[in-house]
């Protein structure tokens, strides 16, 4: 005996060799990689119509937090138009807003705006596409214009954003779940924004809870 440490010839368990293999292939398995954190700021409805006159200071108390987040998302309840029509929707509420506030949304620190809601046609049949274009000009991105996800890369992670409307008419839950599965199968973490529920109710409805479970099961 030379006083050194004797080699350990004990048989290794399958878990031991699996751990080594996982560390040898970090591109396939993430257990040996440092944990990555992504900060999302998720807001509710924003209305810029019906005479609202926002400024850069309107969300001044929130702006530092929105800008500090990797991505900030809100529901844009009021579509945008370069020529807002002087008309009302059937229920008497028209939230169509002028185009100028799009730049203010960007100044507040927002990145993604859902336009999947019951007011998306308040600027007319072309309102959703015009809103999307105006947001893009301001450096923002609309989600909910189509069933395909908006994808963003953050710190090596792929995030897919989807937006659905369950207020204008009952959402096709099966089709929505399929969109979620498709994004998930592409390797993305899926974040879903849904315009739903009943006004002035503090708790989610049974339908909201059922949809949420279905979306989670699909991979959201």
Coordinates of N, CA and C in Angstrom, one line a residue:
X1 N 0.8 -1.2 0.0 CA 0.0 0.0 0.0 C 0.9 1.2 0.0
X2 N 0.6 2.2 -0.9 CA 1.4 3.4 -0.9 C 0.7 4.6 -0.3
X3 N -0.4 4.3 0.4 CA -1.1 5.4 1.1 C -2.0 6.2 0.2
X4 N -2.0 5.9 -1.1 CA -2.9 6.7 -2.0 C -4.3 6.1 -1.9
X5 N -5.2 6.8 -2.7 CA -6.6 6.3 -2.7 C -6.7 5.2 -3.6
X6 N -7.3 4.1 -3.2 CA -7.5 2.9 -4.0 C -8.6 3.2 -5.0
X7 N -8.4 2.7 -6.3 CA -9.5 2.9 -7.3 C -10.7 2.3 -6.8
X8 N -11.8 2.9 -7.2 CA -13.2 2.4 -6.8 C -13.7 1.5 -8.0
X9 N -13.7 0.2 -7.8 CA -14.1 -0.7 -8.8 C -15.6 -1.2 -8.6
X10 N -16.3 -0.5 -7.7 CA -17.7 -0.9 -7.5 C -18.5 -0.7 -8.8
X11 N -19.4 -1.6 -9.1 CA -20.2 -1.4 -10.3 C -21.1 -0.2 -10.2
X12 N -21.2 0.5 -11.3 CA -22.0 1.7 -11.4 C -23.4 1.4 -11.7
X13 N -24.3 2.2 -11.2 CA -25.7 2.1 -11.5 C -26.0 2.6 -12.9
X14 N -27.1 2.2 -13.5 CA -27.5 2.8 -14.8 C -27.7 4.3 -14.7
X15 N -28.2 4.8 -13.5 CA -28.4 6.2 -13.4 C -27.1 7.0 -13.5
X16 N -26.0 6.4 -13.0 CA -24.7 7.0 -13.0 C -24.3 7.3 -14.5
X17 N -24.4 6.2 -15.3 CA -24.0 6.3 -16.7 C -24.9 7.2 -17.5
X18 N -26.2 7.2 -17.1 CA -27.1 8.1 -17.8 C -26.8 9.6 -17.5
X19 N -26.4 9.9 -16.3 CA -26.0 11.3 -16.0 C -24.8 11.7 -16.8
X20 N -23.8 10.8 -17.0 CA -22.6 11.1 -17.8 C -23.0 11.4 -19.2
X21 N -23.9 10.5 -19.8 CA -24.3 10.7 -21.2 C -25.1 12.0 -21.4
X22 N -25.9 12.4 -20.4 CA -26.7 13.6 -20.5 C -25.7 14.8 -20.6
X23 N -24.7 14.8 -19.8 CA -23.7 15.9 -19.8 C -22.8 15.9 -21.0
X24 N -22.7 14.8 -21.7 CA -21.9 14.8 -22.9 C -22.7 15.3 -24.1
X25 N -24.0 15.4 -24.0 CA -24.8 15.9 -25.1 C -25.7 17.0 -24.7
X26 N -25.1 18.2 -24.3 CA -25.9 19.3 -23.8 C -26.8 19.9 -24.8
X27 N -26.6 19.7 -26.1 CA -27.5 20.3 -27.1 C -28.8 19.5 -27.1
X28 N -28.8 18.3 -26.7 CA -30.0 17.5 -26.7 C -30.7 17.5 -25.4
X29 N -29.9 17.5 -24.3 CA -30.5 17.4 -23.0 C -30.0 18.7 -22.2
X30 N -30.9 19.2 -21.4 CA -30.6 20.5 -20.7 C -30.3 20.4 -19.3
X31 N -30.3 19.1 -18.7 CA -30.1 19.0 -17.3 C -28.8 19.5 -16.8
X32 N -27.7 19.5 -17.7 CA -26.4 20.0 -17.2 C -26.2 21.4 -17.6
X33 N -27.1 22.1 -18.2 CA -27.0 23.5 -18.5 C -27.5 24.4 -17.4
X34 N -26.9 25.6 -17.3 CA -27.4 26.5 -16.3 C -28.8 26.9 -16.6
X35 N -29.6 27.1 -15.5 CA -31.0 27.5 -15.7 C -31.1 28.9 -16.3
X36 N -32.0 29.0 -17.3 CA -32.2 30.3 -18.0 C -33.5 30.9 -17.6
X37 N -33.5 32.2 -17.3 CA -34.7 32.8 -16.8 C -35.2 33.8 -17.8
X38 N -36.5 33.9 -18.1 CA -37.1 34.8 -19.0 C -38.2 35.6 -18.2
X39 N -38.2 36.9 -18.3 CA -39.1 37.7 -17.6 C -40.2 38.3 -18.6
X40 N -41.4 37.9 -18.3 CA -42.5 38.4 -19.2 C -43.4 39.4 -18.4
X41 N -43.8 40.5 -19.0 CA -44.7 41.4 -18.4 C -46.1 41.2 -19.1
X42 N -47.1 40.8 -18.4 CA -48.4 40.5 -19.0 C -49.4 41.4 -18.5
X43 N -50.0 42.2 -19.4 CA -51.0 43.2 -19.0 C -52.4 42.8 -19.6
X44 N -53.4 43.5 -19.1 CA -54.8 43.2 -19.6 C -55.1 44.1 -20.7
X45 N -56.4 44.6 -20.7 CA -56.9 45.4 -21.8 C -56.3 46.8 -21.8
X46 N -56.0 47.3 -23.0 CA -55.7 48.7 -23.2 C -56.6 49.4 -24.2
X47 N -57.3 50.4 -23.8 CA -58.2 51.1 -24.7 C -57.6 52.5 -25.0
X48 N -57.5 52.8 -26.3 CA -57.0 54.1 -26.8 C -58.1 54.9 -27.5
X49 N -59.3 54.3 -27.6 CA -60.4 54.9 -28.3 C -61.3 55.7 -27.4
X50 N -62.4 56.2 -28.0 CA -63.4 56.9 -27.3 C -62.9 58.2 -26.5
X51 N -62.0 58.9 -27.3 CA -61.5 60.2 -26.7 C -60.3 60.0 -25.8
X52 N -59.8 58.9 -25.5 CA -58.6 58.7 -24.7 C -57.4 59.4 -25.3
X53 N -56.7 60.1 -24.6 CA -55.5 60.9 -25.1 C -54.3 60.5 -24.3
X54 N -53.7 59.3 -24.7 CA -52.5 58.9 -23.9 C -51.3 59.7 -24.2
X55 N -50.4 59.6 -23.3 CA -49.1 60.3 -23.5 C -48.0 59.3 -23.0
X56 N -46.8 59.7 -23.2 CA -45.7 58.8 -22.7 C -45.7 58.6 -21.2
X57 N -46.3 59.6 -20.5 CA -46.3 59.5 -19.0 C -47.5 58.7 -18.5
X58 N -48.5 58.4 -19.3 CA -49.7 57.7 -18.9 C -49.3 56.4 -18.1
X59 N -48.4 55.6 -18.6 CA -48.0 54.4 -17.9 C -46.6 54.6 -17.3
X60 N -46.3 55.9 -16.9 CA -45.0 56.2 -16.4 C -44.6 55.3 -15.2
X61 N -45.5 54.9 -14.4 CA -45.3 54.1 -13.2 C -44.9 52.7 -13.6
X62 N -45.4 52.2 -14.8 CA -45.1 50.9 -15.2 C -44.0 50.7 -16.2
X63 N -43.7 51.8 -16.9 CA -42.7 51.8 -17.9 C -41.4 51.1 -17.5
X64 N -40.8 51.5 -16.4 CA -39.5 50.8 -16.0 C -39.6 49.3 -15.9
X65 N -40.8 48.8 -15.4 CA -40.9 47.4 -15.3 C -41.2 46.7 -16.7
X66 N -41.9 47.4 -17.5 CA -42.1 46.9 -18.9 C -40.8 46.8 -19.7
X67 N -40.0 47.8 -19.5 CA -38.7 47.8 -20.3 C -37.7 46.9 -19.7
X68 N -37.9 46.6 -18.4 CA -36.9 45.6 -17.8 C -37.3 44.2 -18.2
X69 N -38.5 43.9 -18.6 CA -38.9 42.6 -18.9 C -38.3 42.2 -20.3
X70 N -38.1 40.9 -20.5 CA -37.6 40.5 -21.8 C -38.7 40.8 -22.9
X71 N -39.9 40.6 -22.6 CA -41.0 40.9 -23.5 C -42.2 41.3 -22.7
X72 N -43.0 42.3 -23.2 CA -44.2 42.8 -22.6 C -45.3 42.7 -23.5
X73 N -46.4 42.1 -23.0 CA -47.6 41.8 -23.8 C -48.8 42.4 -23.2
X74 N -49.7 42.9 -24.0 CA -51.0 43.4 -23.5 C -52.1 43.1 -24.6
X75 N -53.3 43.2 -24.2 CA -54.4 43.1 -25.2 C -54.8 44.5 -25.6
X76 N -54.7 44.8 -26.9 CA -55.1 46.1 -27.5 C -56.6 46.1 -27.8
X77 N -57.4 46.5 -26.9 CA -58.8 46.5 -27.1 C -59.3 47.4 -28.2
X78 N -58.6 48.4 -28.5 CA -59.0 49.4 -29.5 C -58.1 49.2 -30.7
X79 N -58.7 48.9 -31.8 CA -57.9 48.8 -33.1 C -57.5 50.2 -33.5
X80 N -56.5 50.3 -34.4 CA -56.0 51.5 -34.8 C -56.3 51.8 -36.3
X81 N -56.5 53.1 -36.7 CA -56.7 53.4 -38.1 C -56.2 54.8 -38.4
X82 N -55.6 55.0 -39.6 CA -55.2 56.3 -40.0 C -56.4 57.2 -40.3
X83 N -57.6 56.6 -40.4 CA -58.8 57.4 -40.7 C -59.9 56.8 -39.9
X84 N -60.0 57.0 -38.6 CA -61.0 56.3 -37.8 C -62.4 56.7 -38.3
X85 N -63.3 55.8 -38.5 CA -64.7 56.1 -39.0 C -65.5 56.7 -37.8
X86 N -66.4 57.6 -38.2 CA -67.3 58.2 -37.2 C -68.6 57.4 -37.2
X87 N -68.5 56.2 -36.6 CA -69.6 55.3 -36.5 C -69.6 54.6 -35.2
X88 N -70.7 53.9 -34.9 CA -70.7 53.1 -33.7 C -71.0 51.7 -34.1
X89 N -70.5 50.8 -33.2 CA -70.9 49.4 -33.4 C -72.3 49.1 -32.9
X90 N -72.8 47.9 -33.1 CA -74.2 47.7 -32.8 C -74.5 47.9 -31.3
X91 N -73.6 47.7 -30.4 CA -73.9 47.8 -29.0 C -73.6 49.3 -28.5
X92 N -73.3 50.2 -29.4 CA -73.1 51.5 -29.0 C -71.6 51.9 -28.6
X93 N -70.7 50.9 -28.6 CA -69.4 51.2 -28.2 C -68.4 51.0 -29.4
X94 N -67.7 52.0 -29.8 CA -66.7 51.9 -30.8 C -65.4 52.4 -30.3
X95 N -64.5 51.5 -30.2 CA -63.2 51.8 -29.6 C -62.1 52.1 -30.7
X96 N -62.5 52.3 -31.9 CA -61.5 52.6 -33.0 C -60.7 53.8 -32.6
X97 N -59.4 53.7 -32.7 CA -58.5 54.8 -32.2 C -57.6 55.2 -33.4
X98 N -57.1 56.5 -33.3 CA -56.2 57.0 -34.4 C -54.9 56.3 -34.3
X99 N -54.1 56.4 -35.4 CA -52.9 55.6 -35.5 C -51.8 56.2 -34.6
X100 N -51.8 57.4 -34.2 CA -50.7 58.0 -33.5 C -50.3 57.3 -32.2
X101 N -51.2 56.8 -31.4 CA -50.8 56.2 -30.1 C -50.0 54.9 -30.3
X102 N -49.8 54.4 -31.5 CA -49.0 53.2 -31.7 C -47.6 53.5 -31.2
X103 N -47.1 54.6 -31.5 CA -45.7 55.0 -31.0 C -45.6 55.1 -29.5
X104 N -46.7 55.5 -28.9 CA -46.7 55.7 -27.4 C -46.7 54.3 -26.8
X105 N -47.4 53.3 -27.4 CA -47.3 52.0 -26.9 C -45.9 51.5 -26.8
X106 N -45.1 51.8 -27.9 CA -43.7 51.4 -27.9 C -42.9 52.1 -26.8
X107 N -43.2 53.4 -26.6 CA -42.5 54.2 -25.6 C -42.8 53.6 -24.2
X108 N -44.0 53.1 -24.0 CA -44.3 52.5 -22.7 C -43.5 51.3 -22.4
X109 N -43.0 50.6 -23.4 CA -42.1 49.4 -23.2 C -42.8 48.2 -23.7
X110 N -44.0 48.3 -24.4 CA -44.6 47.1 -24.8 C -44.0 46.5 -26.1
X111 N -44.1 45.2 -26.3 CA -43.6 44.5 -27.4 C -44.6 43.9 -28.3
X112 N -45.5 43.2 -27.7 CA -46.5 42.4 -28.4 C -47.9 42.8 -27.9
X113 N -48.8 43.0 -28.9 CA -50.2 43.4 -28.6 C -51.2 42.4 -29.2
X114 N -52.0 41.8 -28.4 CA -53.1 40.9 -28.9 C -54.2 41.8 -29.5
X115 N -54.6 41.4 -30.7 CA -55.7 42.1 -31.3 C -56.9 41.1 -31.5
X116 N -56.8 40.0 -30.8 CA -57.9 39.0 -30.9 C -58.9 39.3 -29.8
X117 N -59.9 40.2 -30.1 CA -60.9 40.5 -29.1 C -62.2 41.0 -29.8
X118 N -63.2 41.3 -29.1 CA -64.5 41.6 -29.7 C -64.6 43.0 -30.3
X119 N -63.6 43.8 -30.2 CA -63.6 45.1 -30.8 C -62.6 45.2 -32.0
X120 N -62.1 44.1 -32.5 CA -61.1 44.2 -33.5 C -61.6 44.7 -34.8
X121 N -63.0 44.7 -35.1 CA -63.5 45.2 -36.3 C -64.1 46.6 -36.1
X122 N -63.9 47.3 -35.0 CA -64.5 48.6 -34.8 C -63.9 49.6 -35.8
X123 N -62.8 49.4 -36.4 CA -62.3 50.3 -37.5 C -62.7 49.8 -38.9
X124 N -63.6 48.8 -39.0 CA -64.0 48.3 -40.2 C -63.4 46.9 -40.5
X125 N -63.8 46.3 -41.6 CA -63.3 44.9 -41.9 C -61.8 44.8 -42.1
X126 N -61.2 45.9 -42.5 CA -59.7 45.9 -42.6 C -59.0 46.3 -41.4
X127 N -59.8 46.5 -40.3 CA -59.2 47.0 -39.1 C -58.0 46.2 -38.5
X128 N -58.2 44.9 -38.4 CA -57.2 44.0 -37.8 C -55.9 44.1 -38.6
X129 N -55.9 44.0 -40.0 CA -54.7 44.1 -40.8 C -54.1 45.5 -40.7
X130 N -54.9 46.5 -40.7 CA -54.3 47.9 -40.6 C -53.7 48.1 -39.2
X131 N -54.4 47.6 -38.2 CA -53.8 47.7 -36.9 C -52.4 47.0 -36.8
X132 N -52.4 45.8 -37.4 CA -51.1 45.1 -37.4 C -50.0 45.8 -38.1
X133 N -50.4 46.5 -39.2 CA -49.4 47.2 -40.0 C -48.9 48.4 -39.2
X134 N -49.8 49.2 -38.6 CA -49.5 50.4 -37.8 C -48.6 50.0 -36.6
X135 N -48.9 48.9 -36.0 CA -48.1 48.5 -34.9 C -46.7 48.1 -35.4
X136 N -46.6 47.4 -36.5 CA -45.3 47.1 -37.0 C -44.4 48.3 -37.4
X137 N -45.1 49.4 -37.9 CA -44.4 50.6 -38.2 C -43.8 51.2 -36.9
X138 N -44.4 51.0 -35.8 CA -44.0 51.5 -34.5 C -43.0 50.6 -33.8
X139 N -42.6 49.5 -34.5 CA -41.7 48.5 -33.9 C -42.3 47.5 -33.0
X140 N -43.7 47.3 -33.1 CA -44.4 46.4 -32.2 C -44.9 45.3 -33.1
X141 N -45.4 44.2 -32.5 CA -46.0 43.1 -33.2 C -47.3 42.7 -32.7
X142 N -48.3 42.5 -33.6 CA -49.6 42.1 -33.3 C -49.6 40.6 -33.2
X143 N -50.4 40.0 -32.3 CA -50.6 38.6 -32.2 C -52.1 38.4 -32.3
X144 N -52.6 37.3 -32.9 CA -54.0 37.0 -33.0 C -54.6 37.3 -34.3
X145 N -53.7 37.9 -35.2 CA -54.2 38.2 -36.6 C -54.5 36.9 -37.3
X146 N -53.7 35.8 -37.0 CA -53.9 34.5 -37.7 C -53.7 33.5 -36.6
X147 N -54.0 32.2 -37.0 CA -53.8 31.1 -36.0 C -52.4 30.7 -35.8
X148 N -51.5 31.2 -36.6 CA -50.1 30.9 -36.4 C -49.5 31.7 -35.3
X149 N -48.5 31.1 -34.6 CA -47.9 31.7 -33.4 C -46.9 32.8 -33.9
X150 N -46.7 33.8 -33.1 CA -45.6 34.7 -33.2 C -44.5 34.2 -32.4
X151 N -43.3 34.0 -33.0 CA -42.2 33.4 -32.3 C -41.1 34.4 -32.0
X152 N -40.6 34.3 -30.8 CA -39.5 35.1 -30.4 C -38.4 34.3 -29.7
X153 N -37.1 34.7 -29.9 CA -36.0 34.0 -29.2 C -35.5 34.9 -28.1
X154 N -35.4 34.3 -26.9 CA -35.0 35.0 -25.7 C -33.9 34.2 -25.0
X155 N -32.7 34.6 -25.0 CA -31.6 33.9 -24.2 C -31.6 32.4 -24.6
X156 N -31.7 32.2 -25.9 CA -31.6 30.8 -26.4 C -32.9 30.0 -26.3
X157 N -33.9 30.6 -25.7 CA -35.2 29.9 -25.6 C -36.2 30.4 -26.7
X158 N -37.0 29.5 -27.2 CA -38.0 29.8 -28.2 C -39.3 30.0 -27.6
X159 N -39.9 31.1 -27.7 CA -41.2 31.4 -27.1 C -42.2 31.6 -28.3
X160 N -43.3 31.0 -28.2 CA -44.4 31.1 -29.2 C -45.6 31.8 -28.5
X161 N -46.1 32.8 -29.1 CA -47.3 33.6 -28.6 C -48.5 33.4 -29.5
X162 N -49.6 33.0 -28.8 CA -50.9 32.8 -29.5 C -52.0 33.7 -28.8
X163 N -52.9 34.2 -29.6 CA -54.0 34.9 -29.0 C -55.4 34.5 -29.6
X164 N -56.4 34.3 -28.7 CA -57.7 33.9 -29.1 C -58.8 34.7 -28.5
X165 N -59.9 34.8 -29.2 CA -61.1 35.6 -28.8 C -62.2 34.6 -28.5
X166 N -62.7 34.6 -27.3 CA -63.8 33.7 -26.9 C -65.1 34.6 -26.6
X167 N -65.1 35.9 -26.9 CA -66.2 36.7 -26.6 C -67.1 37.0 -27.8
X168 N -66.4 37.3 -29.0 CA -67.2 37.6 -30.2 C -68.1 36.5 -30.5
X169 N -67.6 35.3 -30.4 CA -68.3 34.0 -30.6 C -67.6 32.9 -29.9
X170 N -68.2 31.8 -29.6 CA -67.5 30.7 -28.9 C -66.3 30.3 -29.6
X171 N -65.2 30.2 -29.0 CA -63.9 29.8 -29.6 C -64.0 28.3 -29.9
X172 N -63.4 28.0 -31.1 CA -63.2 26.6 -31.5 C -62.1 26.1 -30.7
X173 N -62.4 25.5 -29.5 CA -61.3 25.0 -28.6 C -60.4 24.0 -29.3
X174 N -61.0 23.1 -30.1 CA -60.1 22.1 -30.7 C -59.1 22.7 -31.7
X175 N -59.5 23.7 -32.5 CA -58.6 24.3 -33.4 C -57.5 25.1 -32.6
X176 N -58.0 25.7 -31.5 CA -57.0 26.5 -30.7 C -56.0 25.5 -30.1
X177 N -56.4 24.4 -29.6 CA -55.5 23.4 -29.0 C -54.6 22.9 -30.1
X178 N -55.0 22.7 -31.3 CA -54.1 22.2 -32.4 C -53.1 23.3 -32.7
X179 N -53.4 24.6 -32.7 CA -52.4 25.6 -32.9 C -51.3 25.6 -31.8
X180 N -51.8 25.3 -30.5 CA -50.9 25.2 -29.4 C -49.9 24.0 -29.6
X181 N -50.5 22.9 -29.9 CA -49.7 21.7 -30.1 C -48.7 21.8 -31.2
X182 N -49.1 22.5 -32.3 CA -48.2 22.7 -33.4 C -47.0 23.6 -33.0
X183 N -47.2 24.6 -32.2 CA -46.1 25.5 -31.7 C -45.3 24.7 -30.8
X184 N -45.9 23.9 -29.9 CA -45.1 23.1 -28.9 C -44.3 22.1 -29.6
X185 N -44.8 21.4 -30.7 CA -44.0 20.4 -31.4 C -42.8 21.0 -32.1
X186 N -42.8 22.3 -32.3 CA -41.7 23.0 -32.9 C -40.6 23.3 -31.9
X187 N -40.9 22.9 -30.6 CA -39.9 23.1 -29.6 C -40.0 24.4 -28.8
X188 N -41.1 25.1 -29.0 CA -41.3 26.4 -28.3 C -42.0 26.2 -27.0
X189 N -41.8 27.2 -26.1 CA -42.6 27.4 -24.9 C -43.8 28.2 -25.3
X190 N -45.0 27.8 -25.1 CA -46.2 28.4 -25.7 C -46.9 29.3 -24.6
X191 N -47.1 30.6 -25.0 CA -47.8 31.5 -24.1 C -49.1 31.9 -24.8
X192 N -50.2 31.8 -24.2 CA -51.5 32.0 -24.8 C -52.2 33.2 -24.1
X193 N -52.7 34.1 -24.9 CA -53.6 35.2 -24.4 C -55.0 34.9 -24.9
X194 N -55.9 34.9 -24.0 CA -57.3 34.7 -24.4 C -58.2 35.8 -23.9
X195 N -59.0 36.4 -24.8 CA -60.0 37.4 -24.5 C -61.3 36.6 -24.2
X196 N -61.7 36.6 -22.9 CA -62.8 35.7 -22.4 C -63.4 36.2 -21.2
X197 N -64.3 35.4 -20.6 CA -64.9 35.7 -19.3 C -66.0 36.7 -19.3
X198 N -66.5 37.0 -18.2 CA -67.7 37.9 -18.0 C -67.2 39.1 -17.3
X199 N -67.7 40.3 -17.8 CA -67.4 41.6 -17.1 C -67.8 41.6 -15.7
X200 N -67.0 42.3 -14.9 CA -67.4 42.6 -13.5 C -67.5 41.3 -12.6
X201 N -66.9 40.2 -13.1 CA -66.9 39.0 -12.4 C -65.5 38.8 -11.8
X202 N -65.4 38.5 -10.5 CA -64.0 38.4 -9.9 C -63.4 37.0 -10.1
X203 N -64.2 36.0 -10.5 CA -63.7 34.6 -10.6 C -63.9 34.1 -12.0
X204 N -63.0 33.2 -12.5 CA -63.2 32.7 -13.8 C -64.4 31.8 -13.9
X205 N -65.0 31.8 -15.1 CA -66.2 31.0 -15.3 C -65.8 29.6 -15.5
X206 N -66.8 28.7 -15.5 CA -66.6 27.3 -15.7 C -66.0 27.1 -17.1
X207 N -66.4 27.8 -18.1 CA -65.9 27.7 -19.4 C -64.4 28.1 -19.5
X208 N -64.1 29.2 -18.8 CA -62.7 29.6 -18.8 C -61.8 28.5 -18.2
X209 N -62.3 28.0 -17.1 CA -61.5 26.9 -16.5 C -61.3 25.7 -17.4
X210 N -62.4 25.3 -18.1 CA -62.3 24.2 -19.0 C -61.3 24.5 -20.1
X211 N -61.4 25.7 -20.7 CA -60.5 26.0 -21.8 C -59.1 26.0 -21.3
X212 N -58.9 26.6 -20.1 CA -57.5 26.7 -19.6 C -56.9 25.3 -19.4
X213 N -57.7 24.4 -18.9 CA -57.2 23.0 -18.8 C -56.9 22.4 -20.1
X214 N -57.7 22.6 -21.1 CA -57.5 22.0 -22.4 C -56.3 22.6 -23.1
X215 N -56.1 23.9 -22.9 CA -54.9 24.5 -23.5 C -53.6 24.1 -22.8
X216 N -53.7 23.9 -21.5 CA -52.5 23.4 -20.8 C -52.2 22.0 -21.2
X217 N -53.2 21.2 -21.4 CA -53.0 19.8 -21.8 C -52.4 19.7 -23.2
X218 N -52.7 20.8 -24.0 CA -52.2 20.8 -25.4 C -50.7 21.3 -25.4
X219 N -50.2 21.9 -24.3 CA -48.8 22.3 -24.3 C -48.6 23.7 -23.9
X220 N -49.7 24.5 -23.6 CA -49.5 25.9 -23.2 C -48.9 26.0 -21.8

